[in-house]
XYZ file of C-alpha atoms in Angstrom:
193
model
C -18.810 12.440 -13.169
C -16.234 11.720 -10.439
C -19.022 10.773 -8.043
C -20.430 8.326 -10.577
C -16.990 6.755 -11.181
C -16.383 6.445 -7.434
C -19.775 4.829 -6.983
C -19.131 2.315 -9.802
C -15.631 1.571 -8.495
C -17.056 1.018 -5.033
C -19.742 -1.320 -6.380
C -17.179 -3.278 -8.443
C -14.743 -3.577 -5.551
C -17.596 -4.969 -3.431
C -18.343 -7.551 -6.132
C -14.644 -8.407 -6.441
C -14.428 -8.926 -2.672
C -17.499 -11.187 -2.749
C -16.050 -13.263 -5.596
C -12.712 -13.479 -3.788
C -14.432 -14.512 -0.552
C -16.467 -17.162 -2.396
C -13.266 -18.513 -4.005
C -11.512 -18.683 -0.621
C -14.473 -20.463 0.971
C -14.615 -22.949 -1.916
C -10.899 -23.584 -1.590
C -11.163 -24.156 2.186
C -13.966 -26.643 1.569
C -11.879 -28.621 -0.906
C -10.192 -31.836 0.227
C -7.480 -31.213 -2.392
C -6.538 -28.001 -0.598
C -6.282 -29.687 2.823
C -4.340 -32.649 1.444
C -1.445 -30.242 0.904
C -1.250 -29.902 4.695
C -2.032 -33.571 5.353
C -0.131 -35.492 2.683
C -0.059 -39.268 2.557
C 3.279 -40.365 1.101
C 4.117 -44.055 1.502
C 0.363 -44.746 1.274
C 0.725 -48.249 -0.204
C 3.298 -49.232 2.410
C 1.205 -47.808 5.262
C -1.954 -49.549 4.064
C -0.272 -52.895 3.405
C 1.420 -52.960 6.822
C -1.767 -51.787 8.553
C -3.722 -54.571 6.874
C -1.050 -57.147 7.702
C -1.143 -56.081 11.377
C -4.916 -55.610 11.540
C -4.716 -51.923 12.515
C -6.183 -48.691 11.190
C -3.992 -47.201 8.416
C -5.202 -43.690 9.270
C -3.894 -44.111 12.801
C -0.505 -45.095 11.368
C -0.590 -42.030 9.074
C -1.561 -39.768 12.000
C 1.301 -41.091 14.121
C 3.770 -40.609 11.259
C 2.484 -37.054 10.649
C 2.886 -36.246 14.339
C 6.227 -37.979 14.787
C 8.192 -36.911 11.708
C 5.867 -35.235 9.211
C 6.824 -38.097 6.854
C 10.580 -37.363 6.950
C 12.420 -40.722 6.819
C 15.692 -39.261 8.134
C 14.133 -37.642 11.211
C 15.905 -38.184 14.519
C 14.744 -36.947 17.904
C 17.034 -35.493 20.581
C 16.359 -38.708 22.555
C 17.587 -40.841 19.630
C 14.294 -42.028 18.099
C 14.862 -42.673 14.401
C 13.006 -42.542 11.151
C 9.543 -41.850 9.912
C 7.766 -43.336 12.964
C 10.447 -42.203 15.433
C 11.284 -45.604 16.857
C 13.894 -45.883 19.580
C 16.741 -48.250 18.556
C 16.092 -50.484 21.596
C 12.401 -50.768 20.704
C 13.323 -51.427 17.080
C 15.742 -54.205 18.076
C 13.170 -55.777 20.419
C 10.414 -55.613 17.790
C 12.739 -56.899 15.048
C 13.594 -59.894 17.236
C 9.900 -60.608 17.912
C 9.159 -60.208 14.188
C 12.129 -62.421 13.261
C 13.739 -59.705 11.135
C 17.292 -60.884 10.679
C 20.399 -58.735 11.016
C 18.578 -55.639 12.283
C 20.778 -52.562 12.768
C 19.585 -49.261 14.348
C 20.265 -47.364 11.109
C 17.725 -49.653 9.394
C 15.140 -47.434 11.083
C 15.895 -44.733 8.491
C 14.486 -47.036 5.805
C 10.747 -46.180 5.582
C 9.862 -49.769 4.675
C 11.546 -51.245 7.742
C 10.454 -48.396 10.001
C 6.783 -48.633 9.007
C 6.900 -52.441 9.210
C 8.236 -52.263 12.789
C 6.014 -49.318 13.740
C 2.836 -51.014 12.477
C 3.760 -54.235 14.285
C 4.372 -52.246 17.480
C 1.024 -50.433 17.194
C -0.638 -53.828 16.713
C 1.127 -55.165 19.803
C -0.065 -52.163 21.835
C -3.570 -52.531 20.369
C -3.713 -56.137 21.558
C -2.450 -55.237 25.016
C -4.835 -52.318 25.474
C -7.866 -54.025 23.911
C -8.151 -51.725 20.888
C -8.442 -48.449 22.827
C -6.846 -46.050 20.283
C -6.349 -43.300 22.857
C -4.460 -45.611 25.200
C -2.447 -47.095 22.312
C -1.371 -43.607 21.205
C -0.440 -42.646 24.774
C 1.611 -45.845 25.135
C 3.339 -45.256 21.796
C 4.629 -41.952 23.143
C 4.763 -42.337 26.923
C 5.692 -45.997 27.177
C 3.451 -48.987 27.756
C 4.674 -49.464 31.333
C 3.816 -45.901 32.303
C 0.376 -46.103 30.684
C -0.344 -49.461 32.331
C 0.570 -47.894 35.695
C -1.652 -44.830 35.107
C -4.600 -47.053 34.268
C -4.044 -49.494 37.154
C -3.631 -46.704 39.706
C -6.639 -44.766 38.395
C -4.500 -41.760 37.454
C -6.045 -41.868 33.971
C -9.305 -43.452 32.872
C -8.085 -44.122 29.348
C -11.083 -42.260 27.973
C -11.128 -39.300 25.601
C -12.909 -37.137 28.163
C -10.070 -37.802 30.616
C -7.164 -36.986 28.306
C -6.163 -34.108 30.591
C -5.524 -36.677 33.349
C -2.439 -37.960 31.500
C 0.406 -36.987 33.841
C 3.088 -36.403 31.177
C 2.486 -33.068 29.428
C 4.295 -34.245 26.303
C 2.175 -37.408 26.092
C -1.051 -35.516 26.797
C -0.343 -33.044 23.971
C 0.876 -35.857 21.710
C -2.367 -37.794 22.139
C -4.419 -34.699 21.309
C -2.327 -33.991 18.218
C -2.410 -37.584 16.926
C -6.171 -37.801 17.395
C -6.636 -34.487 15.573
C -4.414 -35.714 12.724
C -6.282 -39.032 12.726
C -9.598 -37.201 12.220
C -8.115 -35.258 9.304
C -6.682 -38.347 7.614
C -9.966 -40.237 7.908
C -11.879 -37.243 6.535
C -9.489 -36.575 3.649
C -8.650 -40.098 2.487
C -11.173 -42.635 3.731
C -13.275 -42.780 0.567
C -10.096 -43.349 -1.480
C -9.272 -46.628 0.251
């Protein structure tokens, strides 16, 4: 009798494990599950500013995810502020170009202002670097002057295959992370747009 009970218990535990495995696999295949890890708060603001600046909203979302994980009060040790981690000097320069009146560095903690400036800046970089997303992302992090120099001197090709040529480790890893996040955001949200 004990042998029979052990055998049944063993068979049932095998079935339970199979059901559990199937449930886990189904969950991992669900976009709803992955959206927990790749949220899209401020979606309307991101999409409206992306459209206004003729840029990809998923790139904006990927940069925000990488920069601050959507935390409006984020501040870097270097002093970059807000959801898109904009340096106050860059914010002031962009605000002047955009004709935003009475800009103050603490305005960068306001997601609306931060995303407005960040989207404009991405658009400006996109125009300068002829739409090359990889180069735009590198310039957003490493500075447009540095990226221009790397390209002109042949240090970096500006191509995906040459991402390891980027001389700044932080920028190299940043580009990889943003592009990975960009792929996730396109996969998880593109049909919703």
